[in-house]
Coordinates of C-alpha atoms in Angstrom, one line a residue:
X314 CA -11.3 -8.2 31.4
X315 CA -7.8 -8.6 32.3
X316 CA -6.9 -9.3 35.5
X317 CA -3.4 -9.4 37.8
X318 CA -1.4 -8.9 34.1
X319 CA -0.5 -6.4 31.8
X320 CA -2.7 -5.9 28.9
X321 CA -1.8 -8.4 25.8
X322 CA 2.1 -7.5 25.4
X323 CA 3.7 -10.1 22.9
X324 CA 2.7 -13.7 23.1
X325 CA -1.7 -12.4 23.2
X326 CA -0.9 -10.2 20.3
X327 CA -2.0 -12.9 18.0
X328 CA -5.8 -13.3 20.5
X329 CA -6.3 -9.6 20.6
X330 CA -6.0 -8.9 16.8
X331 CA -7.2 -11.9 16.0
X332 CA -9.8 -12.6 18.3
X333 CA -8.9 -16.2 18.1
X334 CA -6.1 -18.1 20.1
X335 CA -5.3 -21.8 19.8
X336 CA -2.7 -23.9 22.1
X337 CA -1.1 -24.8 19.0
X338 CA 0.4 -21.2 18.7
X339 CA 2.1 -21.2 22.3
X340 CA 5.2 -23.7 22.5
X341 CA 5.7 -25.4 25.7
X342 CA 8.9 -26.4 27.0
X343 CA 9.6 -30.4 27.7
X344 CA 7.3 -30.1 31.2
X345 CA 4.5 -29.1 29.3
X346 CA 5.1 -25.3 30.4
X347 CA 4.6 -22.3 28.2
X348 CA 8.0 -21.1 27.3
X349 CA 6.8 -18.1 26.3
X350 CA 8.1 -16.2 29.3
X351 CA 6.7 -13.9 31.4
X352 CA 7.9 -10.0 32.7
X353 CA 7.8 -9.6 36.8
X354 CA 7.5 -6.7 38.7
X355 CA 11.0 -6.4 40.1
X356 CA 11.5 -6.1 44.1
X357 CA 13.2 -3.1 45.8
X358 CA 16.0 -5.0 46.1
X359 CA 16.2 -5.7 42.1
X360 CA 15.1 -2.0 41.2
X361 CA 18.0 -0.8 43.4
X362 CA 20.4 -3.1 42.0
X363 CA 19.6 -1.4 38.2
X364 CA 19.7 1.6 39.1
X365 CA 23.0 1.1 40.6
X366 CA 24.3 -0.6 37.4
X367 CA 23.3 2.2 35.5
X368 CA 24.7 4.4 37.2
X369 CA 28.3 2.6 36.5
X370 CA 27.2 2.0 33.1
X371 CA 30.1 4.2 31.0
X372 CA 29.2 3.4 27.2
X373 CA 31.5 3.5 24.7
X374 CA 31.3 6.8 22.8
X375 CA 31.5 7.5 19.2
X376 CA 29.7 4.2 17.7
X377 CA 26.3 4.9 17.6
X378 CA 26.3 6.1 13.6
X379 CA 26.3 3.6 10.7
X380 CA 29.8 4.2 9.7
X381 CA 31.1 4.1 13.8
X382 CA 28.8 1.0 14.2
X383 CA 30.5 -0.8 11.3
X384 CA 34.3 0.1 12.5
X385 CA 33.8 -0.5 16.0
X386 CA 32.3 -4.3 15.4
X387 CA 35.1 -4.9 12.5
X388 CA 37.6 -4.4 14.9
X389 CA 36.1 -7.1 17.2
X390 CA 36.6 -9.5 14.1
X391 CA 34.7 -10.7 11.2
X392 CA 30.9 -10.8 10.4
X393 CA 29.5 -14.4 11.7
X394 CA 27.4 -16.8 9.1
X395 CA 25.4 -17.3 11.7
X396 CA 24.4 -14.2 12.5
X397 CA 23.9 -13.5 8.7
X398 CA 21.7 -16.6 8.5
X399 CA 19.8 -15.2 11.8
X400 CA 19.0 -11.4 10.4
X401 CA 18.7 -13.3 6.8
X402 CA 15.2 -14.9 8.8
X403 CA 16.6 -17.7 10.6
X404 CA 15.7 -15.9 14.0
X405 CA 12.4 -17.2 13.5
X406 CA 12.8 -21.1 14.0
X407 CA 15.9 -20.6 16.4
X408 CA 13.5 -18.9 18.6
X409 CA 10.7 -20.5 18.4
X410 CA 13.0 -23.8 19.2
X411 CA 14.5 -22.6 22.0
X412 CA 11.2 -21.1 23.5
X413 CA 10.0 -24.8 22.8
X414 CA 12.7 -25.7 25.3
X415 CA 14.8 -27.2 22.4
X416 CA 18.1 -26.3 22.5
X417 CA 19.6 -29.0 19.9
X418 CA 18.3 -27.1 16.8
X419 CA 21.4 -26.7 14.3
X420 CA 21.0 -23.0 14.3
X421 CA 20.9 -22.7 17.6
X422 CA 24.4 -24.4 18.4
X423 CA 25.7 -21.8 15.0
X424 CA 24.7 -18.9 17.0
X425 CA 26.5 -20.2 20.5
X426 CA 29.3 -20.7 19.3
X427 CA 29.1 -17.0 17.5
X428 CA 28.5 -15.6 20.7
X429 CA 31.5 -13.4 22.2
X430 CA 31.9 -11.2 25.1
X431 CA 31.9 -7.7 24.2
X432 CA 34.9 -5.3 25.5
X433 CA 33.0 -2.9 26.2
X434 CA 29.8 -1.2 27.4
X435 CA 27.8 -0.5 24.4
X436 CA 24.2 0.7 23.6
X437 CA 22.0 -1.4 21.3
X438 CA 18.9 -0.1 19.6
X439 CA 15.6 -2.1 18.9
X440 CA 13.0 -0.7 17.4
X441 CA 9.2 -2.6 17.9
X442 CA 5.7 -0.9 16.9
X443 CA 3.6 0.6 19.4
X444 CA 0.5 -2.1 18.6
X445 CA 2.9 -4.7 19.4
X446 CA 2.3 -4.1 23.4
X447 CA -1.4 -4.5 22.5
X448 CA -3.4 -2.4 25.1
X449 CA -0.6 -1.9 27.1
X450 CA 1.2 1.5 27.0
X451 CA 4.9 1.0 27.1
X452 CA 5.0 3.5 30.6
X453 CA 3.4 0.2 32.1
X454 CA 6.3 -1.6 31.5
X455 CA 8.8 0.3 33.7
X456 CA 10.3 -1.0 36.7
X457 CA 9.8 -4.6 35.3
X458 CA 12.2 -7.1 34.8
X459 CA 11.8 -8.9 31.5
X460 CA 13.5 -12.3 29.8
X461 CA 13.9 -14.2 27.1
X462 CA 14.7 -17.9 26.1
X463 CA 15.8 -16.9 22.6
X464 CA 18.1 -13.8 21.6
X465 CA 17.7 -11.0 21.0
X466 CA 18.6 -8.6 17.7
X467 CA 19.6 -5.1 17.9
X468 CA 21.9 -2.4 15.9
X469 CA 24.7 -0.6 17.4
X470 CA 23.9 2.0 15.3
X471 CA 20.9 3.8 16.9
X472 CA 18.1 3.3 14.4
X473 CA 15.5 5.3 13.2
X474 CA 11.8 5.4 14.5
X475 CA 8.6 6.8 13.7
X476 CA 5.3 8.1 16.2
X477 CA 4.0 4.4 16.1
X478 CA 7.3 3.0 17.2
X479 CA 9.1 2.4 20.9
X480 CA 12.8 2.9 20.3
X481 CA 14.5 0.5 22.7
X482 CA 17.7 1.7 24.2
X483 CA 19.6 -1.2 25.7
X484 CA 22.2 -0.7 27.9
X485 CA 24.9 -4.2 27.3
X486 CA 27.4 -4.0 29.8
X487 CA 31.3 -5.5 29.5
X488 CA 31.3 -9.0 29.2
X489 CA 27.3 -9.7 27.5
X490 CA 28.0 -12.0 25.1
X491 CA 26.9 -11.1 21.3
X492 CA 27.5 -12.2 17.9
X493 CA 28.1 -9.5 15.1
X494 CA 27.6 -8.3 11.7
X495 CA 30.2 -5.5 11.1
X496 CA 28.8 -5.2 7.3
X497 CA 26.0 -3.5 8.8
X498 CA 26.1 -2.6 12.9
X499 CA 24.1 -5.6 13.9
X500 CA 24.2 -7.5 17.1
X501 CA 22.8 -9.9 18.3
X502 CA 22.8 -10.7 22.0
X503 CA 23.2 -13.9 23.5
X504 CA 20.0 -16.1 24.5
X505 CA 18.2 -16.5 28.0
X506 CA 19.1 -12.4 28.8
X507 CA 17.2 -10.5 31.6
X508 CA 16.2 -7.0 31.3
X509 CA 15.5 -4.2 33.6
X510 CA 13.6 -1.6 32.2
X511 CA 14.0 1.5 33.7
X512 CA 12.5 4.4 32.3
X513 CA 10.1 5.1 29.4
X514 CA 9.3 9.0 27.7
X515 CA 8.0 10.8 24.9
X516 CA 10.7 11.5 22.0
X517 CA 10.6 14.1 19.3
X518 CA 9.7 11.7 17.0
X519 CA 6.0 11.1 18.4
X520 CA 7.0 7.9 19.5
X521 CA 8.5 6.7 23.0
X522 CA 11.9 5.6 24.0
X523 CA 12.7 2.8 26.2
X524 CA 15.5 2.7 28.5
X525 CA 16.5 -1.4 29.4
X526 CA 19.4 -2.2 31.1
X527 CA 20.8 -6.3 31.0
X528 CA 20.9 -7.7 34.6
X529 CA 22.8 -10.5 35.9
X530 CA 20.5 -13.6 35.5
X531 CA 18.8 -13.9 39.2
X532 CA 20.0 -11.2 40.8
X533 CA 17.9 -10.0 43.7
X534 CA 15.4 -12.8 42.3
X535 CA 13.4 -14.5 44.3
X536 CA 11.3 -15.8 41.4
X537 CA 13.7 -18.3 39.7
X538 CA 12.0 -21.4 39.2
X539 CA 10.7 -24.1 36.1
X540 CA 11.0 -22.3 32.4
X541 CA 14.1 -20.7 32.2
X542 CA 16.3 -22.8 33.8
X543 CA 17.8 -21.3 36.8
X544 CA 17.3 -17.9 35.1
X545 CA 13.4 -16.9 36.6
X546 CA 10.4 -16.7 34.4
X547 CA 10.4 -13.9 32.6
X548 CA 10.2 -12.4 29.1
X549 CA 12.2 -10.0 27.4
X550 CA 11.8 -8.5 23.5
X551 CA 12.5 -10.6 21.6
X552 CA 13.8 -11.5 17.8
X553 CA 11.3 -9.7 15.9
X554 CA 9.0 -6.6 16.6
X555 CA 5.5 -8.1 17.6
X556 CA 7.1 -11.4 19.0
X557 CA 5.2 -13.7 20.9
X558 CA 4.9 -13.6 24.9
X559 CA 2.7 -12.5 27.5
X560 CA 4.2 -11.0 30.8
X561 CA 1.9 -12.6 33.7
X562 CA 1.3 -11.5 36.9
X563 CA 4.7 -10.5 39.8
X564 CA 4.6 -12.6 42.9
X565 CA 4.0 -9.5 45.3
X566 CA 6.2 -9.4 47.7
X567 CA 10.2 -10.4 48.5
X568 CA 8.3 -13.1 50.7
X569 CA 7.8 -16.1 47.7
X570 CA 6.3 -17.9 50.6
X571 CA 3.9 -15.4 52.3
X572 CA 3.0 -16.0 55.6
X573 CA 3.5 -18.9 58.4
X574 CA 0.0 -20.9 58.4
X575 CA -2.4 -20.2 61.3
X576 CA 0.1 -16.7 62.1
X577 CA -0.5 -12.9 60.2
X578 CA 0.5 -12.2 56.6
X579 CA 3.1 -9.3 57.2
X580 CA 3.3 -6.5 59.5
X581 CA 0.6 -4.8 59.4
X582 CA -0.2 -2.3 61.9
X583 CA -3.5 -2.8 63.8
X584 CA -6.5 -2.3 62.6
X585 CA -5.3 -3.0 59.2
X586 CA -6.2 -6.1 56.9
X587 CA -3.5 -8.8 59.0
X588 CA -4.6 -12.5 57.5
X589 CA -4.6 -15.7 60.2
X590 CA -4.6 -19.1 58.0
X591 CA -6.5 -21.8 58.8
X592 CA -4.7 -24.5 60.9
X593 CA -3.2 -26.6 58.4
X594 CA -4.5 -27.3 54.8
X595 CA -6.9 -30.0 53.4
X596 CA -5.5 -33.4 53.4
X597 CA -5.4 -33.6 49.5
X598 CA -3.1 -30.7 49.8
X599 CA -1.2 -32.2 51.9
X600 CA -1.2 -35.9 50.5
X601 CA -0.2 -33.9 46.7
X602 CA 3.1 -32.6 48.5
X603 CA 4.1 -35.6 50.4
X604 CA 3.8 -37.7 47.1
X605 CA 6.6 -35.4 46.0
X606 CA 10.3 -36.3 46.1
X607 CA 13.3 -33.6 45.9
X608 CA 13.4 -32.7 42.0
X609 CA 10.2 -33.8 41.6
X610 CA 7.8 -32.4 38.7
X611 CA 4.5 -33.8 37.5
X612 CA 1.5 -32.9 35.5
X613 CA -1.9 -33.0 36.7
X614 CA -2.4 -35.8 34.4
X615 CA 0.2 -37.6 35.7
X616 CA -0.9 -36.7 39.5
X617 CA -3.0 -38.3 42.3
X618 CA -6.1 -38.0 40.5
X619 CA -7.6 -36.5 44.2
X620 CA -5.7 -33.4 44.0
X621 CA -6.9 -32.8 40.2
X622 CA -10.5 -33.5 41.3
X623 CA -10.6 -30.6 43.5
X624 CA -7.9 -28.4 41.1
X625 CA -11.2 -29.0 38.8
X626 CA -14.0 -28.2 41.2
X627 CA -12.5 -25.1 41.6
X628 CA -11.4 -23.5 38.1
X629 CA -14.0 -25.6 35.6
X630 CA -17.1 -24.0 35.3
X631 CA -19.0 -21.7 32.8
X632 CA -20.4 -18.6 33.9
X633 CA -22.3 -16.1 31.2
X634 CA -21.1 -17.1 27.7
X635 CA -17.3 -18.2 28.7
X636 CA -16.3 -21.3 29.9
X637 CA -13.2 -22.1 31.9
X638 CA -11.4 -25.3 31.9
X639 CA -8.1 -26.9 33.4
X640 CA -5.3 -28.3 31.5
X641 CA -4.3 -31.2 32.7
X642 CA -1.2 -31.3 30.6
X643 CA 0.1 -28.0 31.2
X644 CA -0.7 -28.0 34.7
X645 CA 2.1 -28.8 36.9
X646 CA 3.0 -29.6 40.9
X647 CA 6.5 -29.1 41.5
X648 CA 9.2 -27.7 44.0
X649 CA 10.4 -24.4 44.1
X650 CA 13.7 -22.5 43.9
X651 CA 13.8 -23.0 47.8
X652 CA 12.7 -26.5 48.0
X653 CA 8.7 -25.6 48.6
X654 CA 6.0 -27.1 46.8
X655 CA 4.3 -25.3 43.9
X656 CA 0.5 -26.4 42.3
X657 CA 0.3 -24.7 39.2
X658 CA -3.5 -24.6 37.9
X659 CA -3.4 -23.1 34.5
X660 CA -5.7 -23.4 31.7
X661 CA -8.3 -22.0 28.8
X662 CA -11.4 -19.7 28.6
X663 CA -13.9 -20.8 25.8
X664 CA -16.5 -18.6 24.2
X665 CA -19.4 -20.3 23.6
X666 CA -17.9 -21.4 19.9
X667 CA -15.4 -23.4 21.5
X668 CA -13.0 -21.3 20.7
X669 CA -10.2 -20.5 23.4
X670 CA -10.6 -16.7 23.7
X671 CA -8.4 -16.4 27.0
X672 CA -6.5 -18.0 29.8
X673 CA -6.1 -18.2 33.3
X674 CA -3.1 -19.6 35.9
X675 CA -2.9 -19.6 39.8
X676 CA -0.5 -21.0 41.5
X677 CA -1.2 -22.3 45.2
X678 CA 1.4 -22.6 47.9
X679 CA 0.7 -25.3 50.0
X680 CA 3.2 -24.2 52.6
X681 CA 2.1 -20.9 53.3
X682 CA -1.8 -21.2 52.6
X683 CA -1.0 -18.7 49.7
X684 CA -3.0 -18.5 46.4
X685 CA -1.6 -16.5 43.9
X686 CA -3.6 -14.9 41.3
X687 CA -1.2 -15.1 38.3
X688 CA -2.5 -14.9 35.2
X689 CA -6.0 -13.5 34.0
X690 CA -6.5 -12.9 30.3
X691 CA -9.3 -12.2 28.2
X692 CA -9.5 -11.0 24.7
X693 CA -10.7 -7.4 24.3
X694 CA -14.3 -8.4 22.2
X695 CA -14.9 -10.9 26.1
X696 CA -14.1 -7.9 28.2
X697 CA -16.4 -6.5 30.7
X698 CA -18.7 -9.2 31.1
X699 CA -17.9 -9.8 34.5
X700 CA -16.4 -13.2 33.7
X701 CA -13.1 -13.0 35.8
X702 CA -15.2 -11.6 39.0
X703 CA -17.3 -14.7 38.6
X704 CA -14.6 -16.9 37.9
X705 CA -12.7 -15.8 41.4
X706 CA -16.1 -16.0 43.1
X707 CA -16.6 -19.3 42.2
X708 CA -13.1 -20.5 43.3
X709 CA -12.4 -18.5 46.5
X710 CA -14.9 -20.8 48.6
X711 CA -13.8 -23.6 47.6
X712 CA -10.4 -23.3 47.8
X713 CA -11.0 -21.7 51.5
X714 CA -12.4 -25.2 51.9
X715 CA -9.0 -26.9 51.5
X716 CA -7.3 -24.9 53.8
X717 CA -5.6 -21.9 51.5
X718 CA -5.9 -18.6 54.1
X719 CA -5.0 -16.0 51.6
X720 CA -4.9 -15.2 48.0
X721 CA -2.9 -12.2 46.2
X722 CA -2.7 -10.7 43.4
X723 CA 0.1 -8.2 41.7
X724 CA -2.7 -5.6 39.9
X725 CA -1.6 -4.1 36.3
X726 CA -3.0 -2.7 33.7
X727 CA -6.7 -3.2 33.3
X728 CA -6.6 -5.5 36.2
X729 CA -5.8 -2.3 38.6
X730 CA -9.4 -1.9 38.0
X731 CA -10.2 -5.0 37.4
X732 CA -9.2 -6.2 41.3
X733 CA -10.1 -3.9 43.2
X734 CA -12.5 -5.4 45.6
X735 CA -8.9 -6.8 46.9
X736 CA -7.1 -4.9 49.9
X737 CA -3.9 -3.5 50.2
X738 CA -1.5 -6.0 51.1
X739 CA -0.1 -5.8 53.9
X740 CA 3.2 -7.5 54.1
X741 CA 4.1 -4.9 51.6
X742 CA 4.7 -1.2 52.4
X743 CA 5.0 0.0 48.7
X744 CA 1.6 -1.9 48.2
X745 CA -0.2 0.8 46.5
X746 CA 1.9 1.3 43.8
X747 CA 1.7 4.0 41.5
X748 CA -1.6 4.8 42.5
X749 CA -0.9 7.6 44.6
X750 CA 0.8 9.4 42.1
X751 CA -2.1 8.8 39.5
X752 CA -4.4 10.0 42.0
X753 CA -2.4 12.9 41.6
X754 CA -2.7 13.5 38.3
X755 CA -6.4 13.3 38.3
X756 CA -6.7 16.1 40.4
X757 CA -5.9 18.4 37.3
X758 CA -7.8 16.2 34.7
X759 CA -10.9 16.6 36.4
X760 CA -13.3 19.8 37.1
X761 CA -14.0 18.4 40.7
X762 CA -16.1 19.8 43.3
X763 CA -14.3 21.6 46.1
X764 CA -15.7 18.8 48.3
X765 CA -14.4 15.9 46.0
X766 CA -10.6 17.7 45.7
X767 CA -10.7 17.6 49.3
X768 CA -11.6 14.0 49.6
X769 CA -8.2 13.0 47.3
X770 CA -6.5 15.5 48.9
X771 CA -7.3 14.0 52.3
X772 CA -6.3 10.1 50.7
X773 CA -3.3 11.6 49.3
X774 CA -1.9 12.7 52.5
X775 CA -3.3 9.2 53.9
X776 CA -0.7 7.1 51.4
X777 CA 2.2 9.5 53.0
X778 CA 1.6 7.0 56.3
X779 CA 3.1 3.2 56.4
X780 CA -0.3 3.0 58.6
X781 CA -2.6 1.0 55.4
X782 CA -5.2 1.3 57.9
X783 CA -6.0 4.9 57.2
X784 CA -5.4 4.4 53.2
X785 CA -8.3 4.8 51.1
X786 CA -9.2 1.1 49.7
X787 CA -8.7 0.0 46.0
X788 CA -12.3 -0.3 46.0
X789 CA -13.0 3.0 47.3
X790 CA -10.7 5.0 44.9
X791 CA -12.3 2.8 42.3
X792 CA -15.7 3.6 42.7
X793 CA -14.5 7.7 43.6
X794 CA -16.5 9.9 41.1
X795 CA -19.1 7.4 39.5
X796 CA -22.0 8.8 38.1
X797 CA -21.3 12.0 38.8
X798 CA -18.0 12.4 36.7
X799 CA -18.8 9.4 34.2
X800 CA -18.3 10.5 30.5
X801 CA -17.4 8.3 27.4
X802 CA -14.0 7.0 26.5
X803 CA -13.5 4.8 23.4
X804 CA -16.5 3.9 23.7
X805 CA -16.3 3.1 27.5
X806 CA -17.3 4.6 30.4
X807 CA -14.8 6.3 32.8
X808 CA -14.7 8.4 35.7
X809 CA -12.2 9.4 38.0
X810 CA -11.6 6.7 40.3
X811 CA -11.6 3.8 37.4
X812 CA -9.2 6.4 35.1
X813 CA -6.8 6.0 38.6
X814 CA -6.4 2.3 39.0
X815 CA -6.8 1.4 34.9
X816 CA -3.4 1.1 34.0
X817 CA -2.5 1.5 37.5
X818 CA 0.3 -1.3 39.2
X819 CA -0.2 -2.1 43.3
X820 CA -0.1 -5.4 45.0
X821 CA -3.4 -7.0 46.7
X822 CA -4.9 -9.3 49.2
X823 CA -7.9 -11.5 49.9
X824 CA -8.4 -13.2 53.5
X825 CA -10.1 -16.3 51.9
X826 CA -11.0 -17.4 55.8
X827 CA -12.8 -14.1 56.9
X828 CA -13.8 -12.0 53.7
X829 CA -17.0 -13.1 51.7
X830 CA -16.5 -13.5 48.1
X831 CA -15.7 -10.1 45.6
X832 CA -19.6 -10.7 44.2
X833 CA -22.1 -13.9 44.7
X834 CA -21.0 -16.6 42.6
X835 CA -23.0 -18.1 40.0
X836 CA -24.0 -21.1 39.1
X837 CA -21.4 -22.9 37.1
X838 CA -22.1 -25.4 34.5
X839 CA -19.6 -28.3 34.4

């Protein structure tokens, strides 16, 4: 089951055909991260800020054939080596290098100093196959902001696609930096670019087109922080259709830092889900943060061996045929973009082979009492055993124990089922998402009962209020139809509440202090 990410999009690509994953398949940058980056929800603030660039975005007309392609980049100057040597298959170690965090790869330094601004705002094509997003449907995408450490290939020309393809329209605006190949229209744009990807629809083709615009690095970001350095954590598409990256789960709110300890989490209006933190957080939490100097980043392994104890107590354990396990390696405390101390707990899910089948993060902010639910996923054969609800059960008490007064979680994908035993967040008026507008939807899939319509109808005109009180809750909508309306899906059941929030996007909450555990935890096996 995935949880708080999209389905596997480019780096689990590999697990879910597969069905096998090893660590030696995901480069990590010199801290011992995963460079392969991951795609955010944007904020209102970022979403507004792409919209407004497109809207200013004037492309230059008249080069989007072969022969315009070709005449518009000859006049820019002449076709790089490096760029040859990239489309020739170089993009494949040059990537891989600089998603490694290595940056002093020959080809690397080739391709910077290939790079040019462009004169102009241009569109660039990529074309990547449907399967490549993995479960994901490329609609899921939209609205998120996506990033690369490597660079990324395209063809001024627009290229051709077939029914199984996504035909990626990227807006480059004045200034981008590229390196060219007038003998045949390619680009290539430079490295470390962020995306916004605004729209997604059917073309006549069969396939979908993708509408991306590239967005100054940070802007409107409250994300920036360890993995692309002072450029966010994010993924973009990459050098080759099928790349390797996973998106993870968007922090939920503008607020990085959630609430004040000990004080409500947001404005919510009363009688709705507000969140009072404990008074102050376990001493280990505390003791991990003041070990920390300005700068400071260390790995579990390299930690007060207290705080890893209890990172341990909390994520290890086996439950059903999975087990979960800590890595001590990749596991990291450090500060922030605003100076706040971060505990990164990330790690591997084991079938009962030994082989890693899945992996988890959760990132705790000592500060605010915050867990964040970051990354949750599962190969598709592991699905639906009820691991991750397990998993969460078996951590939530404890870390209530130390002190954290909330956890969160930014639902997508199969996790907008998956999580829905959270509430509605409440710091967050846009909290739910898209789901009122696939609750819409449904209302026509469905042959409801006069009684049932009225009951959506009533939640939908419940979402028009900022008042979450009188909203329906995740787990209501979720469980809306079961039994009565369950049929077969690929091989799965469904029903109108789970057809809602699967694939659906909305941002969650968990008072760890006051709300007993999503289901009784099991026993877990060390």
């Amino acid at each position: 089951m995935t949880a708080a990410t999209l389905a596997p999009f480019l780096d689990l690509i590999r697990l879910a055909e597969a069905g096998d994953w090893t660590p030696s398949l995901h480069p990590r940058g010199p801290d011992g991260r995963f460079t392969h980056s991951f795609a955010r929800l944007m904020t209102d603030a970022q979403r507004g800020h792409a919209r407004r660039a497109a809207a200013a975005f004037k492309p230059k007309q008249g080069i989007n054939t072969p022969d315009g392609a070709r005449a518009y980049l000859g006049r820019l100057g002449p076709a790089s080596p490096a760029a040859a040597t990239y489309f020739g298959g170089g993009h494949s170690e040059v990537n891989k290098e600089l998603r490694a965090g290595n940056d002093n790869y020959p080809g690397i330094a080739a391709m910077d100093h290939a790079m040019q601004p462009l004169p102009d705002d241009i569109i660039v094509t990529r074309r990547v196959p449907v399967r490549s997003l993995g479960d994901a449907t490329p609609e899921q995408l939209v609205n998120f902001r996506v990033a690369d450490a490597g660079y990324t290939a395209g063809s001024v020309a627009t290229l051709d696609a077939g029914p199984d393809d996504v035909l990626m329209h990227i807006a480059v605006p004045k200034g981008t930096k590229a390196a060219i190949n007038p003998d045949n229209g390619a680009i290539v744009l430079d490295r470390g670019l962020e995306m916004s990807v605004l729209h997604v629809a059917p073309n006549e083709r069969g396939g979908k087109d993708m509408f991306l615009i590239v967005t100054p690095h940070g802007d409107g970001d409250e994300h920036t922080r360890a993995g692309l350095p002072g450029r966010g954590d994010h993924t973009a598409p990459g050098d080759a259709p099928g790349g390797e990256h996973t998106p993870g789960a968007p922090r939920p709110t503008p607020d990085s830092h959630g609430p004040t300890p000990g004080q409500p989490h947001g404005d919510a209006p009363a009688g709705g889900n507000n969140t009072a933190g404990p008074k102050s957080t376990s001493s280990v939490l505390r003791d991990a943060a003041a070990s920390m100097q300005d700068g400071d980043q260390k790995s579990f392994a390299e930690h007060d061996p207290a705080l890893r104890d209890e990172m341990h107590r909390a994520f290890d354990g086996t439950f059903g045929n999975l087990t979960a396990t800590i890595d001590d390696d990749v596991s990291q405390v450090y500060f922030d973009a605003d100076g706040h101390i971060v505990i990164r707990a990330e790690g591997y899910i084991r079938n009962k082979d030994g082989r890693i089948v899945g992996s988890f993060r959760r990132e705790i902010h000592p500060d605010s009492g915050e867990i964040h639910n970051d990354v949750f996923a599962l190969a598709g054969s592991e699905q639906g055993s009820g691991f991750a609800q397990q998993f969460a059960a078996h951590a939530e008490p404890i870390l209530a124990e130390l002190g954290l007064s909330h956890a969160t979680v930014s639902a997508t994908g199969v996790g907008g089922y998956a999580w829905r035993r959270y509430g509605w967040d409440p710091s967050s008026p846009a909290a739910a998402g898209d789901v009122p507008n696939r609750l819409r939807s449904i209302l026509g899939k469905y042959d409801l009962s006069a009684d049932d319509k009225a009951t959506m109808e009533r939640w939908l005109k419940a979402f028009a209020q900022p008042d979450q009180s009188k909203w329906p809750t995740p787990s209501e909508i979720g469980d809306f139809g079961k039994g009565k309306y369950t049929s077969k899906v690929d091989g799965r059941d469904m029903w109108p509440g789970k057809d809602v929030l699967v694939g659906s996007a909305w941002q969650g909450m968990r008072d760890l202090q006051t709300e007993p555990a999503a289901v009784k935890p099991a026993a877990a096996a060390a």
